[in-house]
C-alpha atoms as an extended CHARMM CRD file, in Angstrom:
* protein
*
       133  EXT
         1         1  MET       CA            103.4350000000      140.7570000000       94.8320000000  PROA      1               0.0000000000
         2         2  THR       CA            104.8510000000      143.3360000000       97.2230000000  PROA      2               0.0000000000
         3         3  GLY       CA            107.0740000000      141.2150000000       99.3690000000  PROA      3               0.0000000000
         4         4  ASP       CA            108.0980000000      137.8570000000      100.6490000000  PROA      4               0.0000000000
         5         5  PRO       CA            105.0970000000      136.0440000000      102.2050000000  PROA      5               0.0000000000
         6         6  THR       CA            107.3200000000      134.5230000000      104.8780000000  PROA      6               0.0000000000
         7         7  THR       CA            108.2330000000      137.8310000000      106.5070000000  PROA      7               0.0000000000
         8         8  LYS       CA            106.7340000000      138.3910000000      109.9150000000  PROA      8               0.0000000000
         9         9  ASP       CA            106.2630000000      142.1540000000      109.5670000000  PROA      9               0.0000000000
        10        10  PRO       CA            104.3270000000      142.8730000000      106.3570000000  PROA      10              0.0000000000
        11        11  LYS       CA            103.9800000000      146.4500000000      105.1730000000  PROA      11              0.0000000000
        12        12  ILE       CA            100.9240000000      148.2060000000      106.5030000000  PROA      12              0.0000000000
        13        13  THR       CA             98.5420000000      148.9530000000      103.6700000000  PROA      13              0.0000000000
        14        14  ALA       CA             95.5180000000      151.1740000000      103.4960000000  PROA      14              0.0000000000
        15        15  GLY       CA             92.0330000000      149.9460000000      102.7060000000  PROA      15              0.0000000000
        16        16  ARG       CA             89.9220000000      151.3920000000       99.9200000000  PROA      16              0.0000000000
        17        17  LEU       CA             86.9270000000      153.7020000000       99.8370000000  PROA      17              0.0000000000
        18        18  LYS       CA             84.5330000000      152.2220000000       97.3090000000  PROA      18              0.0000000000
        19        19  SER       CA             81.0480000000      153.7000000000       97.5710000000  PROA      19              0.0000000000
        20        20  ARG       CA             79.7520000000      157.2090000000       96.9500000000  PROA      20              0.0000000000
        21        21  PRO       CA             78.4520000000      157.6980000000      100.5330000000  PROA      21              0.0000000000
        22        22  GLN       CA             81.9410000000      156.9680000000      101.8730000000  PROA      22              0.0000000000
        23        23  PHE       CA             83.4580000000      159.6200000000       99.5860000000  PROA      23              0.0000000000
        24        24  LEU       CA             80.7500000000      162.1440000000      100.4790000000  PROA      24              0.0000000000
        25        25  ALA       CA             81.2990000000      161.5970000000      104.2020000000  PROA      25              0.0000000000
        26        26  VAL       CA             84.9920000000      162.4580000000      103.8580000000  PROA      26              0.0000000000
        27        27  ARG       CA             84.0980000000      165.7930000000      102.2150000000  PROA      27              0.0000000000
        28        28  ASN       CA             82.8860000000      166.9920000000      105.6330000000  PROA      28              0.0000000000
        29        29  GLY       CA             86.3340000000      166.4380000000      107.1440000000  PROA      29              0.0000000000
        30        30  GLU       CA             89.5390000000      168.4360000000      107.0870000000  PROA      30              0.0000000000
        31        31  LYS       CA             91.0060000000      169.6840000000      103.7870000000  PROA      31              0.0000000000
        32        32  ARG       CA             94.7510000000      169.8630000000      103.1780000000  PROA      32              0.0000000000
        33        33  ARG       CA             95.6250000000      171.7240000000       99.9920000000  PROA      33              0.0000000000
        34        34  GLY       CA             98.6930000000      171.0250000000       97.9240000000  PROA      34              0.0000000000
        35        35  GLY       CA            100.1030000000      171.9130000000       94.5350000000  PROA      35              0.0000000000
        36        36  PHE       CA             99.3100000000      168.5860000000       92.9190000000  PROA      36              0.0000000000
        37        37  PHE       CA             96.1630000000      167.5340000000       94.7690000000  PROA      37              0.0000000000
        38        38  LEU       CA             93.7010000000      168.2300000000       97.5550000000  PROA      38              0.0000000000
        39        39  LEU       CA             93.7260000000      165.7660000000      100.4400000000  PROA      39              0.0000000000
        40        40  GLU       CA             90.4890000000      165.3770000000      102.4040000000  PROA      40              0.0000000000
        41        41  VAL       CA             90.7540000000      163.6420000000      105.7850000000  PROA      41              0.0000000000
        42        42  LEU       CA             88.0220000000      162.3520000000      108.0820000000  PROA      42              0.0000000000
        43        43  ASP       CA             88.5430000000      160.8310000000      111.5150000000  PROA      43              0.0000000000
        44        44  ARG       CA             86.0060000000      158.0020000000      111.8390000000  PROA      44              0.0000000000
        45        45  LYS       CA             86.6350000000      157.7190000000      115.6050000000  PROA      45              0.0000000000
        46        46  GLU       CA             87.5070000000      154.0190000000      115.1800000000  PROA      46              0.0000000000
        47        47  PRO       CA             91.2000000000      153.7600000000      116.0940000000  PROA      47              0.0000000000
        48        48  ASP       CA             91.2990000000      149.9630000000      115.8270000000  PROA      48              0.0000000000
        49        49  THR       CA             90.3290000000      149.8620000000      112.1150000000  PROA      49              0.0000000000
        50        50  GLU       CA             92.6400000000      150.3610000000      109.1540000000  PROA      50              0.0000000000
        51        51  ALA       CA             92.9680000000      153.6330000000      107.2890000000  PROA      51              0.0000000000
        52        52  ARG       CA             91.0600000000      153.8230000000      104.0230000000  PROA      52              0.0000000000
        53        53  VAL       CA             91.9230000000      155.8270000000      100.9370000000  PROA      53              0.0000000000
        54        54  GLY       CA             90.0410000000      156.8360000000       97.7920000000  PROA      54              0.0000000000
        55        55  PHE       CA             90.9960000000      158.7410000000       94.6520000000  PROA      55              0.0000000000
        56        56  THR       CA             89.0240000000      161.2960000000       92.6520000000  PROA      56              0.0000000000
        57        57  VAL       CA             89.9570000000      162.6420000000       89.2280000000  PROA      57              0.0000000000
        58        58  THR       CA             87.3020000000      164.7930000000       87.5870000000  PROA      58              0.0000000000
        59        59  LYS       CA             86.5110000000      164.9050000000       83.8780000000  PROA      59              0.0000000000
        60        60  LYS       CA             87.7400000000      168.4740000000       83.5620000000  PROA      60              0.0000000000
        61        61  HSD       CA             91.3130000000      167.1800000000       83.8800000000  PROA      61              0.0000000000
        62        62  GLY       CA             91.4200000000      165.3340000000       80.5890000000  PROA      62              0.0000000000
        63        63  ASN       CA             90.2740000000      162.2640000000       78.7480000000  PROA      63              0.0000000000
        64        64  ALA       CA             90.0160000000      158.7830000000       80.2680000000  PROA      64              0.0000000000
        65        65  VAL       CA             93.6250000000      157.8810000000       79.4490000000  PROA      65              0.0000000000
        66        66  GLU       CA             95.0000000000      160.9400000000       81.2600000000  PROA      66              0.0000000000
        67        67  ARG       CA             92.6580000000      160.5310000000       84.2290000000  PROA      67              0.0000000000
        68        68  ASN       CA             93.6290000000      156.8850000000       84.6480000000  PROA      68              0.0000000000
        69        69  ARG       CA             97.3140000000      157.8010000000       84.4350000000  PROA      69              0.0000000000
        70        70  MET       CA             96.8210000000      160.3960000000       87.2050000000  PROA      70              0.0000000000
        71        71  ARG       CA             94.9650000000      157.8780000000       89.3490000000  PROA      71              0.0000000000
        72        72  ARG       CA             97.6370000000      155.2040000000       88.8570000000  PROA      72              0.0000000000
        73        73  ARG       CA            100.4320000000      157.6160000000       89.7790000000  PROA      73              0.0000000000
        74        74  LEU       CA             98.6330000000      158.6490000000       92.9610000000  PROA      74              0.0000000000
        75        75  LYS       CA             97.8540000000      155.0490000000       93.9360000000  PROA      75              0.0000000000
        76        76  GLU       CA            101.4860000000      154.0600000000       93.5240000000  PROA      76              0.0000000000
        77        77  ALA       CA            102.6790000000      157.0520000000       95.5520000000  PROA      77              0.0000000000
        78        78  VAL       CA            100.3220000000      156.0710000000       98.3780000000  PROA      78              0.0000000000
        79        79  ARG       CA            101.3750000000      152.4310000000       98.1920000000  PROA      79              0.0000000000
        80        80  LEU       CA            105.1170000000      153.1400000000       98.2550000000  PROA      80              0.0000000000
        81        81  HSD       CA            105.4790000000      156.2830000000      100.3370000000  PROA      81              0.0000000000
        82        82  ALA       CA            102.3880000000      157.4300000000      102.2280000000  PROA      82              0.0000000000
        83        83  GLY       CA            100.3790000000      154.3400000000      103.2050000000  PROA      83              0.0000000000
        84        84  PHE       CA            102.3930000000      153.7790000000      106.3730000000  PROA      84              0.0000000000
        85        85  ALA       CA            101.8520000000      157.3790000000      107.5300000000  PROA      85              0.0000000000
        86        86  MET       CA             98.0520000000      157.1610000000      107.3750000000  PROA      86              0.0000000000
        87        87  GLN       CA             96.4970000000      157.0100000000      110.8110000000  PROA      87              0.0000000000
        88        88  PRO       CA             94.2660000000      154.0540000000      111.6890000000  PROA      88              0.0000000000
        89        89  GLY       CA             90.5760000000      154.9060000000      111.7920000000  PROA      89              0.0000000000
        90        90  HSD       CA             90.9000000000      157.7400000000      109.2630000000  PROA      90              0.0000000000
        91        91  ASP       CA             89.5620000000      158.0570000000      105.7200000000  PROA      91              0.0000000000
        92        92  TYR       CA             91.5610000000      159.9000000000      103.0530000000  PROA      92              0.0000000000
        93        93  VAL       CA             90.3950000000      161.1150000000       99.6360000000  PROA      93              0.0000000000
        94        94  VAL       CA             92.9920000000      162.3900000000       97.1690000000  PROA      94              0.0000000000
        95        95  VAL       CA             91.4570000000      164.7940000000       94.6420000000  PROA      95              0.0000000000
        96        96  ALA       CA             93.9130000000      165.1170000000       91.7530000000  PROA      96              0.0000000000
        97        97  ARG       CA             94.8550000000      168.2780000000       89.9200000000  PROA      97              0.0000000000
        98        98  ARG       CA             96.1430000000      168.4370000000       86.3580000000  PROA      98              0.0000000000
        99        99  ASP       CA             99.7490000000      169.0350000000       87.5320000000  PROA      99              0.0000000000
       100       100  VAL       CA             99.9780000000      165.4020000000       88.6730000000  PROA      100             0.0000000000
       101       101  LEU       CA            100.8460000000      164.4300000000       85.0960000000  PROA      101             0.0000000000
       102       102  GLN       CA            103.8140000000      166.7990000000       84.7510000000  PROA      102             0.0000000000
       103       103  ALA       CA            105.2740000000      166.3700000000       88.2370000000  PROA      103             0.0000000000
       104       104  SER       CA            108.1410000000      163.9830000000       88.8070000000  PROA      104             0.0000000000
       105       105  PHE       CA            107.1840000000      160.9370000000       90.8190000000  PROA      105             0.0000000000
       106       106  LYS       CA            109.6640000000      161.9140000000       93.5260000000  PROA      106             0.0000000000
       107       107  GLU       CA            108.0030000000      165.3330000000       93.9840000000  PROA      107             0.0000000000
       108       108  LEU       CA            104.5410000000      163.7920000000       93.9460000000  PROA      108             0.0000000000
       109       109  ALA       CA            105.4070000000      161.1860000000       96.5760000000  PROA      109             0.0000000000
       110       110  ALA       CA            107.1430000000      163.7500000000       98.8040000000  PROA      110             0.0000000000
       111       111  GLU       CA            104.1710000000      166.1140000000       98.7680000000  PROA      111             0.0000000000
       112       112  LEU       CA            101.7070000000      163.3020000000       99.3980000000  PROA      112             0.0000000000
       113       113  LYS       CA            103.7340000000      162.0760000000      102.3600000000  PROA      113             0.0000000000
       114       114  ALA       CA            103.9870000000      165.6260000000      103.7570000000  PROA      114             0.0000000000
       115       115  ARG       CA            100.2260000000      166.2430000000      103.4140000000  PROA      115             0.0000000000
       116       116  VAL       CA             99.3420000000      162.9540000000      105.0990000000  PROA      116             0.0000000000
       117       117  GLN       CA            101.6550000000      163.6840000000      108.0430000000  PROA      117             0.0000000000
       118       118  THR       CA            100.4460000000      167.2850000000      108.4850000000  PROA      118             0.0000000000
       119       119  LYS       CA             98.6220000000      167.8110000000      111.7350000000  PROA      119             0.0000000000
       120       120  PRO       CA             95.3260000000      169.7380000000      111.6940000000  PROA      120             0.0000000000
       121       121  LYS       CA             95.6110000000      173.4290000000      112.3840000000  PROA      121             0.0000000000
       122       122  HSD       CA             93.7890000000      175.0710000000      115.2520000000  PROA      122             0.0000000000
       123       123  LYS       CA             90.4900000000      176.5330000000      114.1970000000  PROA      123             0.0000000000
       124       124  ARG       CA             89.2940000000      179.9860000000      115.1380000000  PROA      124             0.0000000000
       125       125  SER       CA             86.6430000000      180.2610000000      117.7420000000  PROA      125             0.0000000000
       126       126  GLY       CA             83.2090000000      180.5060000000      116.2050000000  PROA      126             0.0000000000
       127       127  ASP       CA             82.1070000000      183.5900000000      118.1340000000  PROA      127             0.0000000000
       128       128  GLY       CA             81.1090000000      185.4090000000      114.9390000000  PROA      128             0.0000000000
       129       129  ARG       CA             83.3960000000      188.3870000000      115.4450000000  PROA      129             0.0000000000
       130       130  PRO       CA             85.3380000000      189.7390000000      112.4690000000  PROA      130             0.0000000000
       131       131  ARG       CA             89.1080000000      189.2160000000      112.6740000000  PROA      131             0.0000000000
       132       132  ASN       CA             90.0570000000      192.9000000000      112.5460000000  PROA      132             0.0000000000
       133       133  VAL       CA             88.0210000000      193.9420000000      115.6010000000  PROA      133             0.0000000000
């Protein structure tokens, strides 16, 4: 268990993304690149619902034992350090990279927290002009 059930202010936890359509929908959102993973974020426009998170580790990153270890490390980093920073009404997908296995847990948690708290950058206007003109 993660705490005393008698406390009045339980830790805020994130929900889970479970189905393929949910994961595919998040791919259309914002992408925040990092050294250990790619974080995809989608605003569902439902501010009164909890944040949801999902994890993706592809087969090119190793056998099942290594992939599960990567997934467990990322889940624990979200649970301990980044779950509270996730905005309500948003979906997050963490796509692991191979470096997750060699990184210290402290580094992993710090980068995850920083990526979750990063605000979206302003996008260029879509007028079709090249940048150097």
